[in-house]
PDB file of C-alpha atoms in Angstrom:
ATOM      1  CA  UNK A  30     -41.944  14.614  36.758  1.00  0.00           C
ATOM      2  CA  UNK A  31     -43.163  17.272  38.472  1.00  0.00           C
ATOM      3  CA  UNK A  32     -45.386  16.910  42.100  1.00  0.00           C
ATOM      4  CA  UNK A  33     -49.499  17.360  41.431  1.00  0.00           C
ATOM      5  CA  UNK A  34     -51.698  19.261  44.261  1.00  0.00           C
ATOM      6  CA  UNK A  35     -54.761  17.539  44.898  1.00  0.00           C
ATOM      7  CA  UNK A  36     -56.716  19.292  48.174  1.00  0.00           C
ATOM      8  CA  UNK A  37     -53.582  19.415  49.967  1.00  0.00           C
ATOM      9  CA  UNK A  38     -52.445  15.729  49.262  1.00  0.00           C
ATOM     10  CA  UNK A  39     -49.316  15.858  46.678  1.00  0.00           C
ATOM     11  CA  UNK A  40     -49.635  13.110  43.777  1.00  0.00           C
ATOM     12  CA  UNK A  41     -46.381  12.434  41.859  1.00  0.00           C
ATOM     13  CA  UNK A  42     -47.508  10.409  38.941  1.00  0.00           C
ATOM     14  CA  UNK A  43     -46.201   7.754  37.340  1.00  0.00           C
ATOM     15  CA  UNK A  44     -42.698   9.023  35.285  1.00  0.00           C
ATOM     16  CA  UNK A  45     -43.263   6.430  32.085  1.00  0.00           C
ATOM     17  CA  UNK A  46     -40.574   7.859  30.210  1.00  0.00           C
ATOM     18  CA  UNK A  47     -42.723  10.080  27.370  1.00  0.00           C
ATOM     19  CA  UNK A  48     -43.394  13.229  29.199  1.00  0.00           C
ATOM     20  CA  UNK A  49     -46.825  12.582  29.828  1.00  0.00           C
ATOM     21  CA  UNK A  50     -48.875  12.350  33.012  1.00  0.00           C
ATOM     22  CA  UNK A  51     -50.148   8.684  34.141  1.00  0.00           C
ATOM     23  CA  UNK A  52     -51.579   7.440  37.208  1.00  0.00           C
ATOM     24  CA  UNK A  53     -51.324   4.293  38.950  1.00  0.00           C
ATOM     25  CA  UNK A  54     -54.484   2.109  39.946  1.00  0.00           C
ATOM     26  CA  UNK A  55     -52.686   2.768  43.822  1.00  0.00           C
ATOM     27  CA  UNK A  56     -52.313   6.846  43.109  1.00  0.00           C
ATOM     28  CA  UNK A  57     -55.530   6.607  41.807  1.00  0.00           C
ATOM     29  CA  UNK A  58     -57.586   4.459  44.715  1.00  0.00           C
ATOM     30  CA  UNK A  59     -55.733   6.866  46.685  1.00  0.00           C
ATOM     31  CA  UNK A  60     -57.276  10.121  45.755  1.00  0.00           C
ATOM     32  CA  UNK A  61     -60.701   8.710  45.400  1.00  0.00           C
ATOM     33  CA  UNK A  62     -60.211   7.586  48.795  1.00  0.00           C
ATOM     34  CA  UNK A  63     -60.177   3.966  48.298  1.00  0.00           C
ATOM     35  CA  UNK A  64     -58.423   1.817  50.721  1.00  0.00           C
ATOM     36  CA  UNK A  65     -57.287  -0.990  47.938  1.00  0.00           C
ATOM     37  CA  UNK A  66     -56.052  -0.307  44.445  1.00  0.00           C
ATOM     38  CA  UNK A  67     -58.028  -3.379  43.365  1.00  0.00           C
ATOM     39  CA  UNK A  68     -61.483  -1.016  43.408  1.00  0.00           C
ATOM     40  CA  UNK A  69     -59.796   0.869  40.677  1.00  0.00           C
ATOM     41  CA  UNK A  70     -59.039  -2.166  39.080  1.00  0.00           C
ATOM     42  CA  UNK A  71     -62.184  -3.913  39.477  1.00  0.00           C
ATOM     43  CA  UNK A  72     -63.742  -0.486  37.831  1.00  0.00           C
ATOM     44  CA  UNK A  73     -61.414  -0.755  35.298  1.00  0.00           C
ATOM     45  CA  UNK A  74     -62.522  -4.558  34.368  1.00  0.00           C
ATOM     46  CA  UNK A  75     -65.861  -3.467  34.591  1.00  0.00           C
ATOM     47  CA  UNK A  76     -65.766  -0.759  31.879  1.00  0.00           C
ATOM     48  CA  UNK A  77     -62.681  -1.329  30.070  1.00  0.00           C
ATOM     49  CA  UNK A  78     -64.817  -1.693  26.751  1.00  0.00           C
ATOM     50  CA  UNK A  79     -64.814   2.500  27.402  1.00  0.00           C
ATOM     51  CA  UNK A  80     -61.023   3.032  27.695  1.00  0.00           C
ATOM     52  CA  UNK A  81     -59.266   4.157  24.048  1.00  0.00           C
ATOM     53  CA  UNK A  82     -55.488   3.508  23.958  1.00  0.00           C
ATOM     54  CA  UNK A  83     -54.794   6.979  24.807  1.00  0.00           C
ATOM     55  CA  UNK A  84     -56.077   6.793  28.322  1.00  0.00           C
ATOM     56  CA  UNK A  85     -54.663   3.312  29.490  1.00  0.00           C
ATOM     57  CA  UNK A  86     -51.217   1.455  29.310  1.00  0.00           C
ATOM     58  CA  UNK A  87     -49.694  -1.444  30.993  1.00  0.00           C
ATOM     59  CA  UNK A  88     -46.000  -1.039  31.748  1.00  0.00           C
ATOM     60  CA  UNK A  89     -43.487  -2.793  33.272  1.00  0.00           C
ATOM     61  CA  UNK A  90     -41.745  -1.519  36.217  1.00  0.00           C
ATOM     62  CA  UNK A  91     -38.323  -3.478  37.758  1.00  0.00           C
ATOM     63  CA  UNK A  92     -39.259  -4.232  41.388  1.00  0.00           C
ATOM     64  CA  UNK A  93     -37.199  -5.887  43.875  1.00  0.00           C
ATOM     65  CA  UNK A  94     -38.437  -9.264  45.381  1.00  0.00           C
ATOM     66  CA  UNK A  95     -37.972 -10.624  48.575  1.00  0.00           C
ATOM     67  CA  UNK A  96     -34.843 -12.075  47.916  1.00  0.00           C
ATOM     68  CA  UNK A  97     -33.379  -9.194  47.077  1.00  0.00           C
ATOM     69  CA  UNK A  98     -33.488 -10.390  42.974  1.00  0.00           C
ATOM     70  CA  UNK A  99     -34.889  -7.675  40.485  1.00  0.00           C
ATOM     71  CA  UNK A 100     -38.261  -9.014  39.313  1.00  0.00           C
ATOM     72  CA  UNK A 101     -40.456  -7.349  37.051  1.00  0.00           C
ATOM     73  CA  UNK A 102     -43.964  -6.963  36.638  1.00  0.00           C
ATOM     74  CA  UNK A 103     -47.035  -5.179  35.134  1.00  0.00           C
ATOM     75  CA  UNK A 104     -48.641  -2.189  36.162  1.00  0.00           C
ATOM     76  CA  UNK A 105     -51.552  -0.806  34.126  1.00  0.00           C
ATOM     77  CA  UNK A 106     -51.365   3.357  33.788  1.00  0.00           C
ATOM     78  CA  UNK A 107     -54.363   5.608  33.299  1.00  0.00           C
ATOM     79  CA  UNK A 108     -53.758   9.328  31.951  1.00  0.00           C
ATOM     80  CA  UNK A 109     -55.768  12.622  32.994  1.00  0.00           C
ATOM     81  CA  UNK A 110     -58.404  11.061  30.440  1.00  0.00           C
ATOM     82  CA  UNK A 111     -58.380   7.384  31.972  1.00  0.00           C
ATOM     83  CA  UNK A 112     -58.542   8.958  35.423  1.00  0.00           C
ATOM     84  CA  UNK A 113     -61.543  10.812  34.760  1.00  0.00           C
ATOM     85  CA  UNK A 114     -63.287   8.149  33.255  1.00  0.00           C
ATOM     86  CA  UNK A 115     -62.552   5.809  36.827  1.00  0.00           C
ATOM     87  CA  UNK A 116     -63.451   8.912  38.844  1.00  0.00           C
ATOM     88  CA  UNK A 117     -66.777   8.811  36.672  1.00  0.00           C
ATOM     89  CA  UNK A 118     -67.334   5.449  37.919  1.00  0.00           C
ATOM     90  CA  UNK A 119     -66.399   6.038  41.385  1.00  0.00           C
ATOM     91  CA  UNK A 120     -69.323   7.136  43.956  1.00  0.00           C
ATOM     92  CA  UNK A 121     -67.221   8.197  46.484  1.00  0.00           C
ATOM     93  CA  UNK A 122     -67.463  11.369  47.634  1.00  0.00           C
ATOM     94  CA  UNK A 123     -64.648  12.623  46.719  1.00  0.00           C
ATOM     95  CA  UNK A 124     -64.482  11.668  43.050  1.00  0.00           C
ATOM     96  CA  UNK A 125     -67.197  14.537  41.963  1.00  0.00           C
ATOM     97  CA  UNK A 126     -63.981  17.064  42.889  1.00  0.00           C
ATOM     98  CA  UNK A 127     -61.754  14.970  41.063  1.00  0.00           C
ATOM     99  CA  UNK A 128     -62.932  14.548  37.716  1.00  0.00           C
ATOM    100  CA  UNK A 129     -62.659  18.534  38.028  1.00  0.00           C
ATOM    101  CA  UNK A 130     -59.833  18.518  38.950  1.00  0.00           C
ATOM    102  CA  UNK A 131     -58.272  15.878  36.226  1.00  0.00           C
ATOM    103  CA  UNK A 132     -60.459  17.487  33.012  1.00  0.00           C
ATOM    104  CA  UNK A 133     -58.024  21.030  34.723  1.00  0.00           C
ATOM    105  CA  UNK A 134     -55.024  18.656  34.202  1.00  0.00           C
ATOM    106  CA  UNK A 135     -56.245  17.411  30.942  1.00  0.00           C
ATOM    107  CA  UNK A 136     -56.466  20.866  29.275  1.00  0.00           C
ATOM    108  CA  UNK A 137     -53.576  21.954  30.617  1.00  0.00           C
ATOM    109  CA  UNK A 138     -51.555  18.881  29.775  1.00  0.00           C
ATOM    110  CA  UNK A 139     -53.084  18.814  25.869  1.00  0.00           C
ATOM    111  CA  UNK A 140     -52.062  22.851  26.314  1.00  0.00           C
ATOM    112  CA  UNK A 141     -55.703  23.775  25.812  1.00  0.00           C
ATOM    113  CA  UNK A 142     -56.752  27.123  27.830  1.00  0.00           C
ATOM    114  CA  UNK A 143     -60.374  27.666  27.820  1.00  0.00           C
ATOM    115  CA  UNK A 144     -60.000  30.175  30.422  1.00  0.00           C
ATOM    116  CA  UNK A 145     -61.864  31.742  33.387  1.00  0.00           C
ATOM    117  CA  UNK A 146     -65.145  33.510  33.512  1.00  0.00           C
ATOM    118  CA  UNK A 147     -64.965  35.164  36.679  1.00  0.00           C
ATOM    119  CA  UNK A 148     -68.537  36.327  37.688  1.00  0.00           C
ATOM    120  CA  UNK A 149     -67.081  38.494  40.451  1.00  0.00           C
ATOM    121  CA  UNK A 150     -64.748  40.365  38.167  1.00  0.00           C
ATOM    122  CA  UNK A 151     -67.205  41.111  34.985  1.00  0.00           C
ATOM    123  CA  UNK A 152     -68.648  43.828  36.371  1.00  0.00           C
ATOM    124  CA  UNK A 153     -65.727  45.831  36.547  1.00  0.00           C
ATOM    125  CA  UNK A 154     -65.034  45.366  33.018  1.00  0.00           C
ATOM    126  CA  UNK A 155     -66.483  47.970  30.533  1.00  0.00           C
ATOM    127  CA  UNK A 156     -69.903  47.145  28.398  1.00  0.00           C
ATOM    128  CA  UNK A 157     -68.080  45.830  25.312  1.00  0.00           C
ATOM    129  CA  UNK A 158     -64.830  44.102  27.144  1.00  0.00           C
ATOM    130  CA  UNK A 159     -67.950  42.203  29.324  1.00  0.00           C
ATOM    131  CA  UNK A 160     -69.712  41.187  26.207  1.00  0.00           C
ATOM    132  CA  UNK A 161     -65.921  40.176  24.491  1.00  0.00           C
ATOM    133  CA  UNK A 162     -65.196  38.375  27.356  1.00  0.00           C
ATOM    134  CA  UNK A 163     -68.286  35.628  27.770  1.00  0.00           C
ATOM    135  CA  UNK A 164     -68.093  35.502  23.548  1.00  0.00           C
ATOM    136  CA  UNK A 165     -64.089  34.264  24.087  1.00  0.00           C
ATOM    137  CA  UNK A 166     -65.126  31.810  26.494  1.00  0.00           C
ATOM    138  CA  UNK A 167     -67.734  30.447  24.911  1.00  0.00           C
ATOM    139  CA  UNK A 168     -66.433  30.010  21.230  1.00  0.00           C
ATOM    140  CA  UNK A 169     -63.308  28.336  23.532  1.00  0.00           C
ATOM    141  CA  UNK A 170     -65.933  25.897  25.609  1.00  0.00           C
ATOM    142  CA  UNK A 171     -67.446  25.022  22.789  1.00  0.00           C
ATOM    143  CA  UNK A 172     -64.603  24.779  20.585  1.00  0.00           C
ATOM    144  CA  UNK A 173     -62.204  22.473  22.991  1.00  0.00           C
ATOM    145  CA  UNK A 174     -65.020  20.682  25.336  1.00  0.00           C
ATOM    146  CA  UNK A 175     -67.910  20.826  22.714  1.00  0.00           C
ATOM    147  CA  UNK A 176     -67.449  18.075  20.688  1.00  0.00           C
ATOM    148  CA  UNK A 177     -68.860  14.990  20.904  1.00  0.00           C
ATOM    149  CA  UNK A 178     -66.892  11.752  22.246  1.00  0.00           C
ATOM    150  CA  UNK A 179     -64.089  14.703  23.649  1.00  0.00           C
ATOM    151  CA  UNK A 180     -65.139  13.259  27.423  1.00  0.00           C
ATOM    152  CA  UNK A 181     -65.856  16.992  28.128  1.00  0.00           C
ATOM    153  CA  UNK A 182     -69.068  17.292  27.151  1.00  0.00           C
ATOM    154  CA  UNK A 183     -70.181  17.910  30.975  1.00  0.00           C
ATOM    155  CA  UNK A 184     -68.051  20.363  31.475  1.00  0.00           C
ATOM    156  CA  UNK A 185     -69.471  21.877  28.461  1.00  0.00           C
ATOM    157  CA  UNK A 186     -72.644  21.992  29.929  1.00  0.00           C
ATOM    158  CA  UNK A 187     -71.532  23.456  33.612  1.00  0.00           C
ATOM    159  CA  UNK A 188     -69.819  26.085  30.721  1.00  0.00           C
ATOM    160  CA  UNK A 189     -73.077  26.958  29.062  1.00  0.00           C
ATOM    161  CA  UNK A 190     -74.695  28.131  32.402  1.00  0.00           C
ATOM    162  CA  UNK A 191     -71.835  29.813  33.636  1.00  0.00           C
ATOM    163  CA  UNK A 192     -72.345  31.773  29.619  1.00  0.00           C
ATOM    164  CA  UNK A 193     -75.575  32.349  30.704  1.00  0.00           C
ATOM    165  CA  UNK A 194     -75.501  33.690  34.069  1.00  0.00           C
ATOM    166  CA  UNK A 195     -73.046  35.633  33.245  1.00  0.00           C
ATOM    167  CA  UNK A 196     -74.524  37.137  30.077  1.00  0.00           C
ATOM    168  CA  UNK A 197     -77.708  37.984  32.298  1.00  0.00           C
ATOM    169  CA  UNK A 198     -74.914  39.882  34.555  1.00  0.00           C
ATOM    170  CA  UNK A 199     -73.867  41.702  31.419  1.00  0.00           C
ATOM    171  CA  UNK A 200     -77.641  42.881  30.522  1.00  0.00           C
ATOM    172  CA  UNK A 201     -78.224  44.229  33.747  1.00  0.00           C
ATOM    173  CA  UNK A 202     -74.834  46.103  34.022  1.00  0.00           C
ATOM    174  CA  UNK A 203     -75.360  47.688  30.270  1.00  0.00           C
ATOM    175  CA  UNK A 204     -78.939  48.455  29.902  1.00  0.00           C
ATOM    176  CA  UNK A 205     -79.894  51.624  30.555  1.00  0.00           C
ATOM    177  CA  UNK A 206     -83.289  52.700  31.711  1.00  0.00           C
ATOM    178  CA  UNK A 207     -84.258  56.209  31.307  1.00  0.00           C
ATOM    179  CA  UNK A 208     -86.295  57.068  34.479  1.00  0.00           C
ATOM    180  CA  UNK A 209     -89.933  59.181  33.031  1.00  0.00           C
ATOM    181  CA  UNK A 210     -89.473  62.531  32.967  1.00  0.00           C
ATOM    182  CA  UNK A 211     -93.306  63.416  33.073  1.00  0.00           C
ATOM    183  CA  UNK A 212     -95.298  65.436  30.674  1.00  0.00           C
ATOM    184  CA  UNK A 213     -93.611  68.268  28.521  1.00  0.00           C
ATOM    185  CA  UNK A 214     -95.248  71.632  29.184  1.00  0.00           C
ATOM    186  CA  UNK A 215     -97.274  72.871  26.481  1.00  0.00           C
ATOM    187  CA  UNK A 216     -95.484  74.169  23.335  1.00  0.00           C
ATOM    188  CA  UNK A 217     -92.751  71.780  24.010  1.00  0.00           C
ATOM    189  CA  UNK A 218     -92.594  69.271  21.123  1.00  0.00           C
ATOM    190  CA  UNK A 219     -92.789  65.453  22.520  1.00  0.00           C
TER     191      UNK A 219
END
C-alpha cells in the first residue's frame, strides 16, 4: 500500500487485503492529533448509527503476545468516507484540514476528478475557454458532490462560491465597455 502525505506527517494505512484505503482508530487519533485511539473510538460509539458498511470494518489482525504466542484480535477500520465522518466529529483543530484532505482521497480513490478552478490562472484563459472552464467544474461539482446523502454536500457548497467568484472574474475580464465618444458633429448620423 502505498505511503499518504498528510502536512508533512506520512500515514501508511491499513493494507486489508482488497486494494482499498482504511484507517486505523490509532492512524486516525493520530492525525487529528489525539493522544489515545480510544477518542476515535469513543466518537465512533457515539455516532455509529451514521456509519454505512462501506465506511467501517472490523478485521482481525495476528499480533504477537507477550509470550511470544500469535494471538489475534479485532481492529475496527474506517475508509476515506468513515474518516471524514470522525474528522466531522472531531473539534480539534486540526480536523477542519483533514476532512479536506480525506474527501481529496475519497475522489481520487472512487477515481472521481472534479478538478481545479484556479482563480489565479482564469484570467489568462481566453473569453470562451474562461466561461468552458467554470461550466466543466460545475456540472462535475454538482454531478459527483451534489447529491444528497454523497457526504459531499459541503464541499459542494465551498464549490458553488468558488463558481461564483470566479464567474464574477469572468464578467469583468469579458465585458467590454465602450468609453463615450461625445457628440457627433452635425451632419453625422447618430
Amino acid at each position: 500500500m502505498n505511503e499518504l502525505t498528510f502536512k508533512n506527517n506520512t500515514v501508511i494505512p491499513f493494507d486489508n487485503g482488497d486494494g482499498k484505503i482504511w484507517f486505523t482508530a490509532e492512524a486516525l487519533a493520530d492525525l487529528l492529533g489525539y493522544a489515545n485511539s480510544n477518542k476515535v473510538s469513543n466518537i465512533y460509539n457515539r455516532h455509529k448509527d451514521e456509519f454505512t458498511d462501506s465506511m467501517t470494518i472490523v478485521t482481525k489482525v495476528r499480533k504477537c503476545n507477550k509470550n511470544s504466542m500469535i494471538d489475534y484480535t479485532q481492529v475496527r477500520l474506517f475508509s476515506p468516507r468513515g474518516a471524514h465522518l470522525i474528522g466531522m466529529m472531531s473539534r480539534t483543530k486540526i480536523a477542519k484540514e483533514l476532512r479536506i484532505w480525506l474527501l481529496d482521497l475519497a475522489e481520487r480513490e472512487s477515481g472521481v476528478e472534479v478538478g481545479h478552478l484556479n482563480l489565479e490562472t482564469l484570467p489568462q484563459l481566453a473569453g470562451q475557454k474562461m466561461l468552458d472552464a467554470i461550466d466543466v467544474f460545475d456540472k462535475k461539482s454538482l454531478k459527483y458532490r451534489g447529491k444528497k446523502g454523497s457526504g459531499l454536500m459541503a464541499q459542494r457548497k465551498r464549490d458553488i462560491k468558488l463558481i461564483k467568484k470566479a464567474t464574477e472574474i469572468a464578467l469583468q475580464l469579458t465585458q467590454l465597455s465602450i468609453p463615450d465618444l461625445g457628440d457627433f458633429p452635425d451632419g453625422e448620423p447618430a
